mmCIF file of C-alpha atoms in Angstrom:
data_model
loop_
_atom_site.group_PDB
_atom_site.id
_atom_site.type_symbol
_atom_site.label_atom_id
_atom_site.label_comp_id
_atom_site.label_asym_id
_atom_site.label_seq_id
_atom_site.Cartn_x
_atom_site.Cartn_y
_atom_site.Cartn_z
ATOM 1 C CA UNK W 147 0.000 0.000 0.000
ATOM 2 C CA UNK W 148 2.944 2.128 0.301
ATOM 3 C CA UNK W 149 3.569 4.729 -2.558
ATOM 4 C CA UNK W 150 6.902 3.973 -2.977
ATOM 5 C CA UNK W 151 9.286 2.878 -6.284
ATOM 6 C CA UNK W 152 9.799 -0.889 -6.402
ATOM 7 C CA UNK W 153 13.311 -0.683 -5.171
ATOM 8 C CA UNK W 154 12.690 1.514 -2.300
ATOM 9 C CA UNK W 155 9.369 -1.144 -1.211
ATOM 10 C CA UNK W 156 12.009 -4.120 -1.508
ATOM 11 C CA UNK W 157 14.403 -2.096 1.298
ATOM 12 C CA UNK W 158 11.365 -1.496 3.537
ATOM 13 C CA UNK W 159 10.255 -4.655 3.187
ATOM 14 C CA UNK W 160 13.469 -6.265 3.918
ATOM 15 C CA UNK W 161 14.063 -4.083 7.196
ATOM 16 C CA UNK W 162 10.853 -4.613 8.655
ATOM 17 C CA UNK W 163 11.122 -8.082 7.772
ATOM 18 C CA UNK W 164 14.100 -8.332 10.113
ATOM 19 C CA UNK W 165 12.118 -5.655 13.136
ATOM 20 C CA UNK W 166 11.477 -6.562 16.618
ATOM 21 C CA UNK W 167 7.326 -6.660 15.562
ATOM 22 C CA UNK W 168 6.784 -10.860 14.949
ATOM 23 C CA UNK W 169 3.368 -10.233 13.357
ATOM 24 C CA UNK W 170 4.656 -7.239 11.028
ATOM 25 C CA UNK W 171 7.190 -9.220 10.176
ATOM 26 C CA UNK W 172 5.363 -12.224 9.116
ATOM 27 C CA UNK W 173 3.433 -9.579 6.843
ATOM 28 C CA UNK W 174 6.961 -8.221 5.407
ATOM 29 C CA UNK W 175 7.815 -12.004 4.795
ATOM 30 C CA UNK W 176 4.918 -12.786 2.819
ATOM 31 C CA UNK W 177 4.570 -9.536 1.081
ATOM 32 C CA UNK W 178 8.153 -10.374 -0.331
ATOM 33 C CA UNK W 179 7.643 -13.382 -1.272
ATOM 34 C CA UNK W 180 4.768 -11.995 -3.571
ATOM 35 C CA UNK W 181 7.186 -9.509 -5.428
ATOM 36 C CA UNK W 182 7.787 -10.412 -9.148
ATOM 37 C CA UNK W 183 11.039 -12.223 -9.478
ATOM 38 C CA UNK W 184 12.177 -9.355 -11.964
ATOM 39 C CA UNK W 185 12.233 -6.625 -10.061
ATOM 40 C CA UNK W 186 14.081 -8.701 -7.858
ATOM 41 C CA UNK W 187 16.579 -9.646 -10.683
ATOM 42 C CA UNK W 188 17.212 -5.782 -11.161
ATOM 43 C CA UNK W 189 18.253 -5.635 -7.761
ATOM 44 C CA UNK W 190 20.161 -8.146 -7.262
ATOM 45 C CA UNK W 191 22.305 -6.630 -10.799
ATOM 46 C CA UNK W 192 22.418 -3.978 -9.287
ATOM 47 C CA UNK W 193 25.208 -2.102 -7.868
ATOM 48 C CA UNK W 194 23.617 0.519 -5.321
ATOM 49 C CA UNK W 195 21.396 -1.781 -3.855
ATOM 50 C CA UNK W 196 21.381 -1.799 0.053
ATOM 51 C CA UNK W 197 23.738 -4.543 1.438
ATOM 52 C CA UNK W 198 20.524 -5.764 3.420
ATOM 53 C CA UNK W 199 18.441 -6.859 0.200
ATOM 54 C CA UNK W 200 21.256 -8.430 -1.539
ATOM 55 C CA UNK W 201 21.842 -10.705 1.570
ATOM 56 C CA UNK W 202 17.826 -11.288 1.764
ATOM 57 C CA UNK W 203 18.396 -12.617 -2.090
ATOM 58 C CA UNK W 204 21.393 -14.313 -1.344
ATOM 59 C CA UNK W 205 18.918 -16.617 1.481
ATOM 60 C CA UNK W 206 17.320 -19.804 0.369
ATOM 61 C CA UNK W 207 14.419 -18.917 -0.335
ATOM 62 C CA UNK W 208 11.592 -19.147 -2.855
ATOM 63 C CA UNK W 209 13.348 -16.919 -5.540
ATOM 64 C CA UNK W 210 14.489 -17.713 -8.636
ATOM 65 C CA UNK W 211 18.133 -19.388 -9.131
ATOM 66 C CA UNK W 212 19.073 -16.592 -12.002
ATOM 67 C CA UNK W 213 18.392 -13.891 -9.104
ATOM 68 C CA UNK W 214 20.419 -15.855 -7.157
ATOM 69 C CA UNK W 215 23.382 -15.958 -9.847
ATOM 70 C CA UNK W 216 22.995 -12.521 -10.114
ATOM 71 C CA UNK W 217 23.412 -12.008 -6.314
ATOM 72 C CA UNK W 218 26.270 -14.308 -6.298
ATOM 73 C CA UNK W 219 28.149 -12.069 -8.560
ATOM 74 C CA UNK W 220 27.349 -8.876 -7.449
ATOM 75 C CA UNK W 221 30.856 -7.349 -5.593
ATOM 76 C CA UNK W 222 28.533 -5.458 -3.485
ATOM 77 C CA UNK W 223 26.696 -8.734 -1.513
ATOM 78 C CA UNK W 224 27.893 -9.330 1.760
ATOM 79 C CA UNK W 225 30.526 -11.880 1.891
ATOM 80 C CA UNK W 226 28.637 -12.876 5.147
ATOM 81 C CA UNK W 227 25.484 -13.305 2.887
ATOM 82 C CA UNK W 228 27.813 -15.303 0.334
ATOM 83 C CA UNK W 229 29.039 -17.938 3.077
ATOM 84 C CA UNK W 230 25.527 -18.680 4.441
ATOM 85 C CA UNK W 231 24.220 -19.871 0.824
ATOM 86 C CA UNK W 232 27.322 -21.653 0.285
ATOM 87 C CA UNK W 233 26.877 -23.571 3.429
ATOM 88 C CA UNK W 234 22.819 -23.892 3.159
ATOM 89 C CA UNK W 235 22.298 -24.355 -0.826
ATOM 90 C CA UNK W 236 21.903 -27.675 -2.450
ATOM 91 C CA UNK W 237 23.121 -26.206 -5.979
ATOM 92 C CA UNK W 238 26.114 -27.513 -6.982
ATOM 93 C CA UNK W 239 26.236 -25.190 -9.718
ATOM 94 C CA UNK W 240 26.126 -22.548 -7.465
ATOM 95 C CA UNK W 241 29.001 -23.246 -5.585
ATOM 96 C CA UNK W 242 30.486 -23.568 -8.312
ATOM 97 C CA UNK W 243 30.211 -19.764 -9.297
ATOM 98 C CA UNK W 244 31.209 -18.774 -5.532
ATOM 99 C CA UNK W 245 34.422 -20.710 -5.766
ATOM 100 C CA UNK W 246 35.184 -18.835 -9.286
ATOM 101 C CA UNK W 247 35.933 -15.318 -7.307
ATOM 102 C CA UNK W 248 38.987 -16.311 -5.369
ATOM 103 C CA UNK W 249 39.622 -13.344 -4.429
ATOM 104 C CA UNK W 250 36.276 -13.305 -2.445
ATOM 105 C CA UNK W 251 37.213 -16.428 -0.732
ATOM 106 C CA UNK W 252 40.733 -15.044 0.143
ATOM 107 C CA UNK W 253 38.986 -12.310 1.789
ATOM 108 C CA UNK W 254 36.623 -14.412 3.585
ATOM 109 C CA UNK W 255 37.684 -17.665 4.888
ATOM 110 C CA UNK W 256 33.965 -19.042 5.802
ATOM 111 C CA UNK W 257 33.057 -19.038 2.107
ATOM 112 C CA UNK W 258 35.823 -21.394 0.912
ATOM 113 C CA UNK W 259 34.938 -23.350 4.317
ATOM 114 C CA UNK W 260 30.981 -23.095 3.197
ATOM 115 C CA UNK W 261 32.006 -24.942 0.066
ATOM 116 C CA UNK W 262 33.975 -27.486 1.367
ATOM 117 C CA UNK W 263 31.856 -28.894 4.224
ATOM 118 C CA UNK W 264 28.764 -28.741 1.431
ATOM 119 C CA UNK W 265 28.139 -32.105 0.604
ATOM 120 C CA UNK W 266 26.290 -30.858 -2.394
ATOM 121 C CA UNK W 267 29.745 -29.624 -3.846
ATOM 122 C CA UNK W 268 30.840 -30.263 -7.192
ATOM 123 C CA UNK W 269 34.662 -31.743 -8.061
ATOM 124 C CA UNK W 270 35.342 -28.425 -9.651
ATOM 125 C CA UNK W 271 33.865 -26.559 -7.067
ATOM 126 C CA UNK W 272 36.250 -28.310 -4.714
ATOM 127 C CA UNK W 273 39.211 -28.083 -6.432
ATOM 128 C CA UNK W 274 39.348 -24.336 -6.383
ATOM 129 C CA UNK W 275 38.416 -24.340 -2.991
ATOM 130 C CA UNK W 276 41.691 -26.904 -2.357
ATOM 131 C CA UNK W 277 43.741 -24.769 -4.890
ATOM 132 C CA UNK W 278 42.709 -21.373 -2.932
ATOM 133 C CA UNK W 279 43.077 -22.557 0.653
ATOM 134 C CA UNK W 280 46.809 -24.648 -0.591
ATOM 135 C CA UNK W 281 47.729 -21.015 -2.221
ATOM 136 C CA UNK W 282 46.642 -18.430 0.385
ATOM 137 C CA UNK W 283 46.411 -19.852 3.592
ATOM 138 C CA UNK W 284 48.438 -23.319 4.044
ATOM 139 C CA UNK W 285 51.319 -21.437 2.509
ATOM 140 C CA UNK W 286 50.705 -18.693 5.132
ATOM 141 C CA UNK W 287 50.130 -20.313 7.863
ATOM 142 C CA UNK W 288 52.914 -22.997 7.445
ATOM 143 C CA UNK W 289 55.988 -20.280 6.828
ATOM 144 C CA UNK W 290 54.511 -18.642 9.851
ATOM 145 C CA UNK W 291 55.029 -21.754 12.260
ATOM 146 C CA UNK W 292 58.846 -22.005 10.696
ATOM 147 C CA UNK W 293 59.452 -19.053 11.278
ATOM 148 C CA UNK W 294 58.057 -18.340 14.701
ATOM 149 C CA UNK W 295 60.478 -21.674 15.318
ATOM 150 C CA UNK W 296 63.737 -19.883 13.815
ATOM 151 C CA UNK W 297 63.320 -17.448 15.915
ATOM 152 C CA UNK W 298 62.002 -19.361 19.451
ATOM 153 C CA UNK W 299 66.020 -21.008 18.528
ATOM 154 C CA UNK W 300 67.647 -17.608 17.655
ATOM 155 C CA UNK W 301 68.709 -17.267 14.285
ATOM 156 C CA UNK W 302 66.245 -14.269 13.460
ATOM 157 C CA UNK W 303 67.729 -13.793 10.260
ATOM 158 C CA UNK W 304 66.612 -17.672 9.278
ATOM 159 C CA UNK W 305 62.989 -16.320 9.855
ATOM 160 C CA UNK W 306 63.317 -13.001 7.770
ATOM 161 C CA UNK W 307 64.394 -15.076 4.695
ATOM 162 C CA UNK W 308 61.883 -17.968 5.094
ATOM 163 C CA UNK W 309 59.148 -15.056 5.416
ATOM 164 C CA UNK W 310 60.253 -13.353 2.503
ATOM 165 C CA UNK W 311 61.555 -15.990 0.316
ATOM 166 C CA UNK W 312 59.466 -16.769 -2.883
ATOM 167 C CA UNK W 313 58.278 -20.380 -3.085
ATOM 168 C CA UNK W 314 57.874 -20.603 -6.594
ATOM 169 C CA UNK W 315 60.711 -20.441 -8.608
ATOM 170 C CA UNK W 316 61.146 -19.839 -12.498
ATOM 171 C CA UNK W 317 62.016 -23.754 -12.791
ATOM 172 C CA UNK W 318 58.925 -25.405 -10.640
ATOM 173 C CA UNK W 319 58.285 -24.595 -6.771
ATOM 174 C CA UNK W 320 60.389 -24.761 -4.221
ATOM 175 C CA UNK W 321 59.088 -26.791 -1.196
ATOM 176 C CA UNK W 322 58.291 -25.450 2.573
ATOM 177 C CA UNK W 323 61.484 -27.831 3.129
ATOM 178 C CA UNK W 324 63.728 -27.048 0.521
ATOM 179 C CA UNK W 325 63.061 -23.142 2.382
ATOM 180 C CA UNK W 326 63.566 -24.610 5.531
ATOM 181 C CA UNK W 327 66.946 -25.856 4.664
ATOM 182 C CA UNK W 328 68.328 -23.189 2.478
ATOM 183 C CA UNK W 329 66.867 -21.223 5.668
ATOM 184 C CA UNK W 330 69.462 -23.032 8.230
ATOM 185 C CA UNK W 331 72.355 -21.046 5.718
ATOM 186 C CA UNK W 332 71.089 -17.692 6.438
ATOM 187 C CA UNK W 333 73.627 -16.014 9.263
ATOM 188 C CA UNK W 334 73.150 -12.142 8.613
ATOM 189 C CA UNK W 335 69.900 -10.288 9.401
ATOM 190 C CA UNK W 336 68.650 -7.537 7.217
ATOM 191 C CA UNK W 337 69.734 -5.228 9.631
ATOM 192 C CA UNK W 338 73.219 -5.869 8.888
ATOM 193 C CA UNK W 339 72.925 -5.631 5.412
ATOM 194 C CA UNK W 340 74.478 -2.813 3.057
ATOM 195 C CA UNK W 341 73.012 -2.949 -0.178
ATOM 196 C CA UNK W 342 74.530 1.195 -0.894
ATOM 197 C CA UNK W 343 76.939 -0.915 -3.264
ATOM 198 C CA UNK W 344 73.959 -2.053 -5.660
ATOM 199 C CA UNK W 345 73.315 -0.028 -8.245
ATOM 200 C CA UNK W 346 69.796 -0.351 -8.880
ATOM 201 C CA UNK W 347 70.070 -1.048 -12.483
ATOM 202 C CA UNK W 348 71.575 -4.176 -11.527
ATOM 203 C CA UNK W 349 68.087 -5.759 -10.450
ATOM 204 C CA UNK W 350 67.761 -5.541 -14.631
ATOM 205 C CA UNK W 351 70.228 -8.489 -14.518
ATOM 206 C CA UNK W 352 68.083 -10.235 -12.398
ATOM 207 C CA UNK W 353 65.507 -11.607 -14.709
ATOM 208 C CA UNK W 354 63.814 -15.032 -14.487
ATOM 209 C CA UNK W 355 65.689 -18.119 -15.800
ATOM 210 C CA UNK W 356 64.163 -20.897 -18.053
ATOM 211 C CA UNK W 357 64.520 -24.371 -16.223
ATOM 212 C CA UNK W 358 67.503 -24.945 -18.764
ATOM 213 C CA UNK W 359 69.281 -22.121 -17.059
ATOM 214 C CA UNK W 360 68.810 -23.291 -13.789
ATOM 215 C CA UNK W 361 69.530 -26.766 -14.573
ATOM 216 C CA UNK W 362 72.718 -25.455 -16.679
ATOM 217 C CA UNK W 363 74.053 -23.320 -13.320
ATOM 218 C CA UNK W 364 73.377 -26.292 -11.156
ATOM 219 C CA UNK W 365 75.491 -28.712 -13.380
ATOM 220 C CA UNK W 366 78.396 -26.381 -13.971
ATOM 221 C CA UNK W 367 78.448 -25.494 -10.105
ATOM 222 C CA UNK W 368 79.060 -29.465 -9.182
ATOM 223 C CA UNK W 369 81.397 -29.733 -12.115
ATOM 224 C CA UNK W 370 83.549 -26.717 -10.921
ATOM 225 C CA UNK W 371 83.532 -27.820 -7.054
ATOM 226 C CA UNK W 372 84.139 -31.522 -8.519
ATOM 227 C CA UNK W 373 87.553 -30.455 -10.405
ATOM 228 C CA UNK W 374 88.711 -28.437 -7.253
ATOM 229 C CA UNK W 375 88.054 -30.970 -4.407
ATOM 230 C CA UNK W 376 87.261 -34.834 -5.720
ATOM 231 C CA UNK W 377 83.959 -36.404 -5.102
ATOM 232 C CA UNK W 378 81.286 -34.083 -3.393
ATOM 233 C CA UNK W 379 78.654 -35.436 -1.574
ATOM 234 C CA UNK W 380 75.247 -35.905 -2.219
ATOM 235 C CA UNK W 381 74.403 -33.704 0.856
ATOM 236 C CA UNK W 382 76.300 -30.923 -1.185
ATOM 237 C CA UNK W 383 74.964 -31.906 -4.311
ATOM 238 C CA UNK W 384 71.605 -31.852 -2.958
ATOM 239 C CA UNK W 385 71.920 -28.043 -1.549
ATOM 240 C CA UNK W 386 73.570 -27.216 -4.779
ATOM 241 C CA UNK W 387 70.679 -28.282 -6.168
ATOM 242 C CA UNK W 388 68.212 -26.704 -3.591
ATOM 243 C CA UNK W 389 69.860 -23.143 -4.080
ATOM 244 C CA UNK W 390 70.097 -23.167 -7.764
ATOM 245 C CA UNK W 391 66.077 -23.899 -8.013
ATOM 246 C CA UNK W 392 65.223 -20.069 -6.027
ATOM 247 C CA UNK W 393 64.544 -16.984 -7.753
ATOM 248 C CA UNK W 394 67.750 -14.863 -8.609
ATOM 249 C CA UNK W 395 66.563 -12.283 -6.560
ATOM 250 C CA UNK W 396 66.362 -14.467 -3.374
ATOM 251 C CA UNK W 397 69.341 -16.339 -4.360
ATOM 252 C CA UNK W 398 70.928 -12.559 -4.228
ATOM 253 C CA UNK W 399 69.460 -12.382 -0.740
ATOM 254 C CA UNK W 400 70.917 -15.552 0.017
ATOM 255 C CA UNK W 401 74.048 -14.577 -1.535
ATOM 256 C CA UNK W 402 74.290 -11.448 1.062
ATOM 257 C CA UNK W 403 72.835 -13.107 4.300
ATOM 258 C CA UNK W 404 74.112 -16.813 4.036
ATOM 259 C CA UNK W 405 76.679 -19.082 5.679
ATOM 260 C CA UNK W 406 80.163 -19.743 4.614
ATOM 261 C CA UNK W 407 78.501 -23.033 2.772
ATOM 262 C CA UNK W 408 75.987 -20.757 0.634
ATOM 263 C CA UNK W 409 78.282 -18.576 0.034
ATOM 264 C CA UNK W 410 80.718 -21.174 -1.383
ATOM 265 C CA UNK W 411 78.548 -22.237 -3.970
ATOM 266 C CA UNK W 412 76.896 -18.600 -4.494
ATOM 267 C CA UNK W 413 80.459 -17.126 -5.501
ATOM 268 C CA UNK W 414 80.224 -19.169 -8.548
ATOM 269 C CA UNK W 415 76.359 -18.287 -9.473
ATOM 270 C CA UNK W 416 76.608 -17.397 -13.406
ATOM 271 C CA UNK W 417 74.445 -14.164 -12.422
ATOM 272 C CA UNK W 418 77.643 -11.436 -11.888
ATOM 273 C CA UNK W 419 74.860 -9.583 -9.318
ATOM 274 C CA UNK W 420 74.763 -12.829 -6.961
ATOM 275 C CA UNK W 421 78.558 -13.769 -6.996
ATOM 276 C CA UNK W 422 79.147 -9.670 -6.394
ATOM 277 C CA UNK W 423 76.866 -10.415 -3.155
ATOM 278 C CA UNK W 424 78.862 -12.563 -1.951
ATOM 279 C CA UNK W 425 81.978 -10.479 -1.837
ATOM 280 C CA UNK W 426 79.246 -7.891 -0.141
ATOM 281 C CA UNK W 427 78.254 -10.467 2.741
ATOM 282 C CA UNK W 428 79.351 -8.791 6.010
ATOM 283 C CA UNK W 429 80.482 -12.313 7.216
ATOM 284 C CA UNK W 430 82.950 -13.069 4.798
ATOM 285 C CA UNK W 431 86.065 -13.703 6.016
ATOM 286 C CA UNK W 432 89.591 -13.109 4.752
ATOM 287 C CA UNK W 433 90.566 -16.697 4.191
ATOM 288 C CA UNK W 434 87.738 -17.223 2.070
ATOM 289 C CA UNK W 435 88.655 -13.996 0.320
ATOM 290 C CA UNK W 436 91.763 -15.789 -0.506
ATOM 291 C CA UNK W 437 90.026 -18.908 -1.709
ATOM 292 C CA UNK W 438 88.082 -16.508 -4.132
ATOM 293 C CA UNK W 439 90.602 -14.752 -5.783
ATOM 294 C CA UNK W 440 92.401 -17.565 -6.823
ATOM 295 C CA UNK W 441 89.025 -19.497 -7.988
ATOM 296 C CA UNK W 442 88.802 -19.551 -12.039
ATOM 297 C CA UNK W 443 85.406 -20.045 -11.800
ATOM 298 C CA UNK W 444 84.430 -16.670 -10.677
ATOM 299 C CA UNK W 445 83.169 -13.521 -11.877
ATOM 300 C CA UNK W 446 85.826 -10.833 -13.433
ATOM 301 C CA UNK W 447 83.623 -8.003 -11.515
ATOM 302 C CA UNK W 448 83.604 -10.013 -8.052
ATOM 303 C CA UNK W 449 87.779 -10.266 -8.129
ATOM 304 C CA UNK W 450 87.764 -6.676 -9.079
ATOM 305 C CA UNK W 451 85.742 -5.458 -6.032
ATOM 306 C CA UNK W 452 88.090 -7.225 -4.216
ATOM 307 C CA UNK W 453 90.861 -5.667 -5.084
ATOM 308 C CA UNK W 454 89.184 -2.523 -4.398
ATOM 309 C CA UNK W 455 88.633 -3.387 -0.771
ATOM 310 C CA UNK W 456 91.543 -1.456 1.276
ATOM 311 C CA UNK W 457 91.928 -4.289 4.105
ATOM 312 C CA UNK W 458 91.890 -6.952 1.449
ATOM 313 C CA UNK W 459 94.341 -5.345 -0.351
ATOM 314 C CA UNK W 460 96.663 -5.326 2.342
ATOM 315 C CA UNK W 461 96.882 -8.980 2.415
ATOM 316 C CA UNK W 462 99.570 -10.369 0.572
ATOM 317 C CA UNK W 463 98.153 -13.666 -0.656
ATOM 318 C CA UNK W 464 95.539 -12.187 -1.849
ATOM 319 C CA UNK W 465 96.761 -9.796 -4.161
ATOM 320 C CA UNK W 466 99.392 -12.356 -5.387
ATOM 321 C CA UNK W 467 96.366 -14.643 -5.486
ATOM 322 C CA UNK W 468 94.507 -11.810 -8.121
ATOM 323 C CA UNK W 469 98.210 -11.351 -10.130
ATOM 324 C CA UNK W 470 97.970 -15.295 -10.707
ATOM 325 C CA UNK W 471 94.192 -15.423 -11.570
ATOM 326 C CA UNK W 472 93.487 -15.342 -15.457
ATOM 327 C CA UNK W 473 90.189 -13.921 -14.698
ATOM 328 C CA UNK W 474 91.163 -10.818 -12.636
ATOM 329 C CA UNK W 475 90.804 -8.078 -15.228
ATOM 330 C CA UNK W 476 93.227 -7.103 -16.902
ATOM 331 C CA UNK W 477 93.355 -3.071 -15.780
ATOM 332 C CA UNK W 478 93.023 -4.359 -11.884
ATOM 333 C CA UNK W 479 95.985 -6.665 -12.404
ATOM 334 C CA UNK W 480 98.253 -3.990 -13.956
ATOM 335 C CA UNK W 481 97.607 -2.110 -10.362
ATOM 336 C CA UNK W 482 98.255 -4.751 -8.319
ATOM 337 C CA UNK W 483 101.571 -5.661 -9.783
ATOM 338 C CA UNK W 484 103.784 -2.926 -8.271
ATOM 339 C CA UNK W 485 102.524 -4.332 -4.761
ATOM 340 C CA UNK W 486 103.963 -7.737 -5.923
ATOM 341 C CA UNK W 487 107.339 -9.346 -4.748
ATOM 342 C CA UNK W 488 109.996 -9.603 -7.253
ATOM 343 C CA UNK W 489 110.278 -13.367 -7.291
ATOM 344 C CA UNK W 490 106.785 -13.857 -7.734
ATOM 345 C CA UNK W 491 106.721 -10.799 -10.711
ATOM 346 C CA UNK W 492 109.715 -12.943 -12.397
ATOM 347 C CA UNK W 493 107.738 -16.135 -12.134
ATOM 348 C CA UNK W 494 104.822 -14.358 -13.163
ATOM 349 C CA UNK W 495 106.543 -13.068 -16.519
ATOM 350 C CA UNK W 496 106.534 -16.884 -16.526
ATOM 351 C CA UNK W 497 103.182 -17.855 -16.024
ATOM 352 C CA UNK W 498 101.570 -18.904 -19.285
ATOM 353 C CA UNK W 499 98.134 -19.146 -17.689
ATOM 354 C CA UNK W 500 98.023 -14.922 -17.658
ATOM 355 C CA UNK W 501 97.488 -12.415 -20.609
ATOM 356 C CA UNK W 502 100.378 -11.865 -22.271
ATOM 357 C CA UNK W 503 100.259 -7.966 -21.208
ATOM 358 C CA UNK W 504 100.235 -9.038 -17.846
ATOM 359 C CA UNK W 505 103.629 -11.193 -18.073
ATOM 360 C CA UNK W 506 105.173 -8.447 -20.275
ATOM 361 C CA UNK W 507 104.764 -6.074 -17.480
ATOM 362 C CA UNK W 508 105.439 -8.370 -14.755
ATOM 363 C CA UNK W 509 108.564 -8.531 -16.447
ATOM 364 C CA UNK W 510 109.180 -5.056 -16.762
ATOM 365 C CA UNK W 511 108.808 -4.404 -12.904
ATOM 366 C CA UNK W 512 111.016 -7.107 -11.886
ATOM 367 C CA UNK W 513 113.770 -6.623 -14.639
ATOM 368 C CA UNK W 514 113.522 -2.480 -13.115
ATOM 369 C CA UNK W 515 113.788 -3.928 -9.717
ATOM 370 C CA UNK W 516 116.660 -6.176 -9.884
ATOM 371 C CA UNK W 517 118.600 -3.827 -12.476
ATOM 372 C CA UNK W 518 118.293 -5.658 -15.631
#
């Protein structure tokens, strides 16, 4: 009896459906119930319609399914609305189209619950349920519980890495284990970290690899550390493999926050930004220093930063290390060589394994020191 437009009698209706007055309420109930299911499909399309009606329409009731469809994908219904027809319906159809909008069940829990404990759910309805709640809140919830371990046994930094770490790498997905390990490696918090000697053009270099890149690094990493020290073992293998599978960007990460064992095999990462990070890692120590500027298996730009580092460079063996290393450039070399002893600059004029310009001048110096 009201003289009001459709849309407006719905709202009323709907509100004094749900007031503290039992018997004008009952009337409000069956006064909906009489509405024409179109003007009920043009609210339920709509997108300024009242939060209240939508989740009236979204109840199983005696309206149509296509106003319920219509509900279902309105952004504006109540997620609350949404989760009490997925657990009441007996569509599976319609559970169906609630599982579609992820990002509606990422926002609201109940809903993907609602479809799973529906026995009327369909296999596809439940596999996006399974694929959302594996994605969005296993994930979550499991690299939570590692890391509020890490750091119950100390090693904070472990649990900023497993936290931040991406799990799926370019090559397939790394495991909740395989970050737990690589996670054990991880010595330096981000606190500690300097990253002022990162250009930020660099992160151009660290684009995604195909599988055949990763599997290519991996293979040339045991191959190099096989020709320096024998048989590895599978344990080693088996991280090798581990690290090689993450991102670059986390392997640069790892590079700069890792153990003396990732940064072993990170020196010789085929990406010049990782190896460089290594050199960066506040926890490298001098002998390893020396280790690496002998190594012929890393980059020209890490040996060069070396040289550039004043306390370094005060270290004999390691600058006689960088005179001896075919992969030290060239120019850094040249400046190292007055710092060099004149028995080792004669054997270097000897060295066939060096440039040529490099033994010429070697030879130079020591010929000018001895008075030839």
């Amino acid at each position: 009896m009201l003289p009001l437009p459709q849309s407006d009698l719905i709202q009323v209706l709907v509100a004094l459906r749900g007031g503290a007055d039992p018997e004008l309420a009952e009337a409000a109930d069956a006064t909906l119930k009489s509405q024409d299911n179109e003007d009920f499909l043009i609210a339920a399309k709509a997108a300024e319609t009242p939060a209240a009606v939508l989740s009236y329409l979204a109840t199983p009731t005696e309206i149509t399914r296509e106003v319920r469809e219509a509900t279902v994908l309105n952004n504006q219904t109540p997620d609350e609305a949404i989760a009490a027809l997925a657990r009441a319906t007996d569509d599976g159809s319609l559970l169906e189209l609630i599982a579609i909008n992820q990002q509606r069940m990422v926002r609201a829990r109940p809903i993907l619950d609602a479809i799973l404990e529906n026995p009327a759910h369909t296999p596809d309805a439940e596999r996006r349920a399974l694929e959302t709640r594996r994605e969005f809140f296993e994930k979550e919830r499991g690299a939570k519980q590692i890391a509020d371990e890490l750091r119950a046994r100390g090693k904070a930094a472990a649990a900023e890495f497993f936290e931040t770490a991406d799990l799926s790498a370019a090559s397939g997905s790394l495991s909740a284990d395989d970050v737990w390990l690589i996670a054990q490696h991880i010595e330096v918090s981000d606190a500690e970290i300097d990253e002022s000697w990162l250009p930020s053009e660099s992160y151009e270099e660290l684009i995604e690899e195909t599988p055949e890149q990763h599997l290519a690094n991996v293979q040339r990493i045991i191959q190099h550390e096989t020709l320096e020290a024998g048989d590895i073992s599978s344990e080693r293998v088996s991280m090798i493999r581990r690290i090689m599978l993450m991102t670059p960007k986390d392997r640069l990460k790892l590079a700069m926050k890792g153990d003396r064992e990732a940064r072993g095999i990170l020196i010789r990462d085929s990406n010049k930004v990782v190896s460089c990070a290594v050199i960066n890692n506040p926890r490298v120590t001098e002998p390893e220093i020396e280790g690496i500027a002998a190594a012929r298996t890393v980059a020209a730009e890490a040996l060069r930063l070396i040289s550039m580092n004043r306390s370094w460079a005060r270290q004999y063996p390691i600058i006689h290390n960088l005179a001896r290393n075919p992969r030290t450039p060239i120019p850094t070399v040249i400046g190292i060589l007055p710092r060099i002893r004149t028995k080792d600059l004669l054997n270097l004029s000897q060295n066939r394994n060096v440039s040529e310009q490099v033994r010429r001048h070697a030879q130079r110096l020591g010929n000018a020191r001895s008075g030839g």
